Amino acid sequence: MKVEDPEVQVIVKEKHGRKGLLVSITCPTEKAQLFYTFNGIQPNHNSFKYNVTGPFVVTENTTLKVIAMVRQNGLESNIVTKELKVCFTSLLFLSFFLFFFFANLNCLKID
C-alpha cells in the first residue's frame, strides 16, 4: 500500500478588511491522517493533526509542511511543502494609485 501525497488548497479570504488564506488539506488515501507544521520542522505524528482542526486561516507569510500517515501500517507520504504568501495590498491603496497615475497622465508631455 502506498500513501498518496497530501493536496493543499488555498483560498483568499477577507474579513473586516484583513486578508488571510483559508487552507484545507486532503489526501486520497483511505484512513490517512494528516499532520502539518508552520515552523520549518518536518511534520510527524506529534505535529498539528489536520483531521481534528479542519480548515484554518493563515494571516502571515509562512511555510506549510504536510505529511499523510497510515500509522497502523507504518506508512507515510512524501512531505509536501507549500509557501503561503498573504498579500497585504488593499483595494483602496490600488484605487488611489491608479487614480493618481491616470490623473497625472495629462502632465506628461513629449515635445
XYZ file of C-alpha atoms in Angstrom:
111
model
C 0.000 0.000 0.000
C 1.266 3.457 -0.887
C 0.210 6.648 0.877
C -0.624 9.358 -1.650
C 0.859 12.809 -1.154
C -1.453 15.319 0.557
C -3.056 18.063 -1.509
C -3.196 21.642 -0.218
C -5.946 24.014 -1.387
C -5.688 27.729 -0.630
C -8.476 30.314 -0.942
C -8.001 34.050 -0.312
C -10.389 35.280 2.396
C -11.071 38.785 3.648
C -12.836 39.588 6.906
C -13.143 43.021 8.493
C -10.616 44.399 5.990
C -7.967 41.787 6.881
C -6.791 39.339 4.294
C -5.904 35.761 5.018
C -5.610 32.400 3.339
C -8.114 29.644 4.085
C -6.115 26.418 3.888
C -7.626 22.966 3.514
C -5.710 19.715 3.177
C -6.898 16.443 1.682
C -5.423 13.048 0.895
C -6.934 10.446 -1.432
C -5.511 7.558 0.628
C -8.177 5.918 2.788
C -7.553 6.083 6.566
C -4.631 8.510 6.151
C -4.139 11.039 8.933
C -2.735 14.457 8.046
C -0.141 16.311 10.137
C 1.333 19.753 9.467
C 3.793 22.363 10.727
C 4.491 26.043 10.070
C 7.925 26.350 11.633
C 10.072 24.614 9.012
C 10.327 21.414 11.058
C 9.418 18.191 9.289
C 5.901 17.130 10.356
C 5.371 13.891 12.254
C 2.645 12.241 14.358
C 3.248 14.825 17.135
C 2.560 17.816 14.835
C -0.810 19.569 14.392
C -3.372 16.973 13.282
C -5.494 18.308 10.442
C -8.398 15.873 10.807
C -9.147 17.338 14.235
C -8.725 21.036 13.474
C -10.175 21.203 9.941
C -9.564 24.174 7.614
C -7.574 27.022 9.129
C -6.745 30.636 8.236
C -3.194 31.914 7.766
C -2.692 35.687 8.152
C 1.110 35.882 7.788
C 3.603 34.552 5.257
C 4.750 31.076 6.276
C 5.978 27.726 5.018
C 3.467 24.924 5.451
C 4.728 21.332 5.537
C 2.262 18.433 5.422
C 2.562 14.658 5.650
C -0.073 11.916 5.366
C 0.314 8.815 7.542
C -1.393 5.458 7.872
C 0.019 4.719 11.296
C -1.349 1.184 11.722
C 0.781 0.147 8.702
C 3.690 2.484 9.492
C 3.357 4.114 6.087
C 3.706 7.775 5.192
C 3.630 10.016 2.149
C 6.259 12.385 0.905
C 6.320 15.705 2.744
C 4.539 18.410 0.766
C 5.856 21.958 1.229
C 3.764 24.990 0.314
C 4.861 28.623 0.585
C 1.874 30.657 1.782
C 2.076 34.346 0.870
C -0.534 36.703 2.261
C -0.871 39.807 0.090
C -1.472 42.939 2.141
C -2.091 45.224 -0.823
C -5.524 46.629 -0.254
C -8.011 47.505 -2.927
C -8.156 51.031 -1.515
C -4.394 51.527 -1.988
C -4.611 50.187 -5.532
C -7.517 52.531 -6.301
C -5.549 55.585 -5.104
C -2.508 54.535 -7.078
C -4.498 54.123 -10.296
C -6.341 57.411 -9.724
C -3.129 59.421 -9.304
C -1.395 57.616 -12.147
C -4.146 58.362 -14.647
C -4.788 61.871 -13.255
C -1.132 62.735 -13.874
C -1.010 61.401 -17.428
C -2.054 64.900 -18.604
C 1.126 66.277 -17.048
C 3.365 64.102 -19.177
C 4.096 65.803 -22.470
C 6.516 64.759 -25.111
C 7.668 67.534 -27.455
